[in-house]
Amino acid sequence: MFRVRFPSRVVLFFCTGVALILCSSCISFRSEMEGTYNPDTPKNIPLVPATVFFHFTHLEQEKGFDVVPKIVAPRRGFRDIFGESMKQFSNIKSFATFTDSDNDIDNVERRTYRDSLKTSNDFTIHVTFKRENSFAKHVLATIFVWGLLDIIPIGYSWDYIVNVDVCNSSGMVIKSYSRTSVLSTWHNFVFLFVYPFLPSEVKIEEIYLESMQNIFKQIEAESVLMK
């Protein structure tokens, strides 16, 4: 039987490379949020209690791979993030929520229910979370990680865009807001010991929380939910 024997140094190098990749970890950093609202003097105008419908849309798009953004499920812990952000409002008497699903186009009952919530509440706050990246850059980063045996740190990024439209019960847009943040993630085997202090999960949660809190704070300060 014909056998191929590799030099022990080659085998050792290969095993070491595989071990480094398997032990690879990552750390994440986030940019400052663009469009932040920082009022000089907060307004204290008493507002009449209002009913509000919160409509959530979560999107993801890998540019170069996805032609259009895809509807995805909310991230883990989103309800807690929303509950904390709600503390920015002072005049919400009652509220309803609806989260878009990728099969809503085939579900007449859900679409009808969503539309009824828009007309039965004083205001609709439509919050759209969009997460996008460059598919080509992510693929190249993966190739470099494996090709260089994870010796050199390789990074890529995701853009997080939060858009909010406030509408009245007639469907007319009263105000629009936008916040943008960038999350950069770096891969390398040495980050295995740093990861517990800089995980991407906590940075993403910070982006969601700060974006919603800041926009809701601006809506409150500008008395947008005034009947």
Short mmCIF file of C-alpha atoms in Angstrom, two decimals:
data_model
loop_
_atom_site.label_atom_id
_atom_site.label_comp_id
_atom_site.label_asym_id
_atom_site.label_seq_id
_atom_site.Cartn_x
_atom_site.Cartn_y
_atom_site.Cartn_z
CA MET A 1 0.00 0.00 0.00
CA PHE A 2 1.29 3.43 -0.96
CA ARG A 3 1.59 5.83 1.94
CA VAL A 4 2.41 9.52 2.01
CA ARG A 5 4.52 10.54 4.94
CA PHE A 6 4.74 14.18 5.93
CA PRO A 7 7.76 15.58 7.76
CA SER A 8 7.11 15.92 11.46
CA ARG A 9 7.70 19.70 11.28
CA VAL A 10 4.94 20.07 8.67
CA VAL A 11 2.54 18.07 10.81
CA LEU A 12 3.47 20.10 13.88
CA PHE A 13 2.98 23.37 11.97
CA PHE A 14 -0.40 22.25 10.65
CA CYS A 15 -1.61 21.09 14.06
CA THR A 16 -0.43 24.31 15.66
CA GLY A 17 -2.26 26.39 13.06
CA VAL A 18 -5.49 24.46 13.52
CA ALA A 19 -5.18 24.82 17.31
CA LEU A 20 -4.69 28.58 17.02
CA ILE A 21 -7.77 28.95 14.83
CA LEU A 22 -9.90 26.78 17.11
CA CYS A 23 -8.79 28.87 20.08
CA SER A 24 -9.46 32.10 18.21
CA SER A 25 -11.59 34.68 19.89
CA CYS A 26 -12.74 38.20 19.17
CA ILE A 27 -13.13 41.61 20.75
CA SER A 28 -15.46 44.40 19.68
CA PHE A 29 -15.42 48.17 19.75
CA ARG A 30 -18.22 50.58 18.89
CA SER A 31 -18.12 54.07 17.47
CA GLU A 32 -19.78 57.13 18.91
CA MET A 33 -23.44 57.34 17.96
CA GLU A 34 -24.16 59.74 15.09
CA GLY A 35 -27.14 62.07 15.41
CA THR A 36 -27.14 62.14 19.22
CA TYR A 37 -29.58 64.55 20.83
CA ASN A 38 -28.04 66.68 23.58
CA PRO A 39 -30.45 69.40 24.75
CA ASP A 40 -29.01 72.48 26.42
CA THR A 41 -31.94 72.86 28.79
CA PRO A 42 -34.52 70.09 29.17
CA LYS A 43 -38.13 71.11 28.67
CA ASN A 44 -40.68 70.36 31.37
CA ILE A 45 -43.97 70.75 29.53
CA PRO A 46 -46.83 68.68 31.00
CA LEU A 47 -48.43 66.57 28.29
CA VAL A 48 -51.91 65.09 28.07
CA PRO A 49 -51.80 61.28 28.41
CA ALA A 50 -51.83 59.58 25.02
CA THR A 51 -52.13 56.06 23.63
CA VAL A 52 -49.17 54.89 21.54
CA PHE A 53 -48.61 52.00 19.14
CA PHE A 54 -44.98 50.85 18.90
CA HIS A 55 -44.30 49.15 15.56
CA PHE A 56 -40.92 47.38 15.37
CA THR A 57 -39.08 46.25 12.24
CA HIS A 58 -35.75 44.41 12.45
CA LEU A 59 -33.74 44.21 9.22
CA GLU A 60 -30.41 42.74 8.16
CA GLN A 61 -28.53 43.13 4.89
CA GLU A 62 -25.18 41.85 3.68
CA LYS A 63 -24.42 44.20 0.81
CA GLY A 64 -23.16 42.28 -2.20
CA PHE A 65 -25.12 39.20 -1.13
CA ASP A 66 -28.60 40.49 -0.23
CA VAL A 67 -30.35 42.53 -2.90
CA VAL A 68 -32.87 43.89 -0.38
CA PRO A 69 -32.84 43.99 3.45
CA LYS A 70 -34.28 40.87 5.08
CA ILE A 71 -36.71 40.90 8.02
CA VAL A 72 -35.15 39.08 10.98
CA ALA A 73 -36.19 38.26 14.54
CA PRO A 74 -35.42 40.73 17.36
CA ARG A 75 -32.13 40.23 19.17
CA ARG A 76 -32.02 38.51 22.54
CA GLY A 77 -33.28 40.70 25.38
CA PHE A 78 -34.94 43.27 23.11
CA ARG A 79 -38.08 43.48 25.27
CA ASP A 80 -35.97 44.43 28.28
CA ILE A 81 -34.18 47.08 26.23
CA PHE A 82 -37.51 48.50 25.08
CA GLY A 83 -38.91 48.50 28.62
CA GLU A 84 -35.91 50.46 29.87
CA SER A 85 -36.19 52.95 26.99
CA MET A 86 -39.88 53.55 27.74
CA LYS A 87 -38.85 55.35 30.93
CA GLN A 88 -38.05 58.41 28.79
CA PHE A 89 -41.77 59.06 28.24
CA SER A 90 -44.00 60.77 30.79
CA ASN A 91 -47.44 60.82 29.16
CA ILE A 92 -48.13 57.35 27.77
CA LYS A 93 -51.52 56.24 29.10
CA SER A 94 -51.41 52.85 27.38
CA PHE A 95 -49.47 51.27 24.55
CA ALA A 96 -49.51 48.34 22.14
CA THR A 97 -46.65 46.66 20.29
CA PHE A 98 -46.23 44.78 17.03
CA THR A 99 -43.06 43.24 15.57
CA ASP A 100 -42.84 42.53 11.83
CA SER A 101 -42.28 38.92 10.80
CA ASP A 102 -40.91 37.66 7.50
CA ASN A 103 -44.17 35.78 6.80
CA ASP A 104 -46.49 38.76 7.33
CA ILE A 105 -46.90 39.12 3.58
CA ASP A 106 -48.85 35.84 3.63
CA ASN A 107 -50.73 36.51 6.87
CA VAL A 108 -53.78 38.70 6.31
CA GLU A 109 -54.89 38.53 9.95
CA ARG A 110 -51.61 39.91 11.28
CA ARG A 111 -51.55 42.72 8.71
CA THR A 112 -55.14 43.66 9.52
CA TYR A 113 -54.38 43.63 13.24
CA ARG A 114 -51.30 45.83 12.71
CA ASP A 115 -53.28 48.38 10.70
CA SER A 116 -56.06 48.48 13.30
CA LEU A 117 -53.51 49.35 15.99
CA LYS A 118 -52.36 52.32 13.93
CA THR A 119 -55.84 53.84 13.74
CA SER A 120 -56.97 52.98 17.28
CA ASN A 121 -54.07 54.73 19.01
CA ASP A 122 -53.27 58.44 19.16
CA PHE A 123 -49.74 57.96 17.80
CA THR A 124 -47.65 55.31 16.06
CA ILE A 125 -43.91 55.12 16.69
CA HIS A 126 -42.36 52.96 13.98
CA VAL A 127 -38.85 51.90 15.01
CA THR A 128 -36.70 50.25 12.34
CA PHE A 129 -33.43 48.58 13.32
CA LYS A 130 -31.14 47.85 10.38
CA ARG A 131 -27.92 45.87 10.64
CA GLU A 132 -25.74 45.87 7.52
CA ASN A 133 -22.23 44.95 6.40
CA SER A 134 -20.15 44.25 3.32
CA PHE A 135 -20.40 40.57 2.35
CA ALA A 136 -17.15 40.74 0.37
CA LYS A 137 -15.18 42.21 3.28
CA HIS A 138 -16.47 39.55 5.68
CA VAL A 139 -15.57 36.73 3.28
CA LEU A 140 -12.08 38.15 2.74
CA ALA A 141 -11.63 38.51 6.51
CA THR A 142 -12.54 34.84 6.99
CA ILE A 143 -10.09 33.78 4.26
CA PHE A 144 -7.30 35.81 5.87
CA VAL A 145 -8.03 34.32 9.29
CA TRP A 146 -7.59 30.78 7.95
CA GLY A 147 -4.83 31.62 5.47
CA LEU A 148 -2.68 33.41 8.04
CA LEU A 149 -3.47 30.86 10.79
CA ASP A 150 -4.98 33.66 12.90
CA ILE A 151 -1.52 35.12 13.60
CA ILE A 152 -2.39 38.64 12.43
CA PRO A 153 -5.53 40.33 13.87
CA ILE A 154 -8.29 40.55 11.26
CA GLY A 155 -11.23 42.92 11.62
CA TYR A 156 -14.60 43.63 10.05
CA SER A 157 -17.55 45.86 10.90
CA TRP A 158 -21.34 46.07 11.06
CA ASP A 159 -23.33 49.28 10.67
CA TYR A 160 -26.34 49.71 12.97
CA ILE A 161 -28.95 52.21 11.79
CA VAL A 162 -32.01 53.04 13.90
CA ASN A 163 -34.76 55.01 12.15
CA VAL A 164 -37.91 56.22 13.91
CA ASP A 165 -41.04 57.71 12.35
CA VAL A 166 -43.75 59.21 14.57
CA CYS A 167 -47.20 59.29 12.95
CA ASN A 168 -50.63 60.42 14.06
CA SER A 169 -53.73 58.21 13.91
CA SER A 170 -54.31 59.31 10.31
CA GLY A 171 -50.94 57.94 9.23
CA MET A 172 -49.27 61.30 8.64
CA VAL A 173 -45.59 61.40 9.63
CA ILE A 174 -45.03 64.08 12.27
CA LYS A 175 -41.33 63.61 12.99
CA SER A 176 -38.47 61.38 11.84
CA TYR A 177 -35.25 60.51 13.65
CA SER A 178 -32.12 58.51 12.90
CA ARG A 179 -29.11 57.21 14.84
CA THR A 180 -26.09 55.35 13.44
CA SER A 181 -23.30 53.37 15.12
CA VAL A 182 -20.52 51.12 13.83
CA LEU A 183 -19.43 47.93 15.57
CA SER A 184 -15.89 46.75 14.74
CA THR A 185 -14.89 43.20 15.63
CA TRP A 186 -11.34 41.85 15.60
CA HIS A 187 -10.31 38.19 15.52
CA ASN A 188 -7.08 36.75 16.89
CA PHE A 189 -6.08 33.89 19.18
CA VAL A 190 -4.56 36.29 21.74
CA PHE A 191 -8.02 37.84 22.27
CA LEU A 192 -9.15 34.67 24.00
CA PHE A 193 -8.16 36.26 27.31
CA VAL A 194 -9.56 39.70 26.47
CA TYR A 195 -12.95 38.58 25.14
CA PRO A 196 -14.72 38.43 28.54
CA PHE A 197 -14.13 42.19 28.89
CA LEU A 198 -15.04 43.28 25.34
CA PRO A 199 -17.71 40.90 23.97
CA SER A 200 -19.71 41.96 20.93
CA GLU A 201 -22.98 41.05 22.66
CA VAL A 202 -22.73 43.83 25.25
CA LYS A 203 -21.68 46.40 22.62
CA ILE A 204 -24.69 45.57 20.43
CA GLU A 205 -27.01 45.86 23.42
CA GLU A 206 -25.47 49.25 24.23
CA ILE A 207 -26.16 50.44 20.67
CA TYR A 208 -29.80 49.35 20.81
CA LEU A 209 -30.39 50.83 24.27
CA GLU A 210 -28.63 54.15 23.72
CA SER A 211 -30.22 54.68 20.30
CA MET A 212 -33.77 54.12 21.54
CA GLN A 213 -33.27 56.02 24.77
CA ASN A 214 -31.81 59.01 22.96
CA ILE A 215 -34.55 59.12 20.32
CA PHE A 216 -37.33 58.67 22.89
CA LYS A 217 -35.71 61.40 24.99
CA GLN A 218 -35.82 63.75 22.00
CA ILE A 219 -39.45 62.87 21.25
CA GLU A 220 -40.33 63.66 24.87
CA ALA A 221 -38.34 66.91 24.92
CA GLU A 222 -39.92 68.14 21.67
CA SER A 223 -43.44 67.30 22.95
CA VAL A 224 -44.13 65.30 19.81
CA LEU A 225 -46.73 63.13 21.55
CA MET A 226 -48.94 66.12 22.27
CA LYS A 227 -52.62 65.54 21.49
#
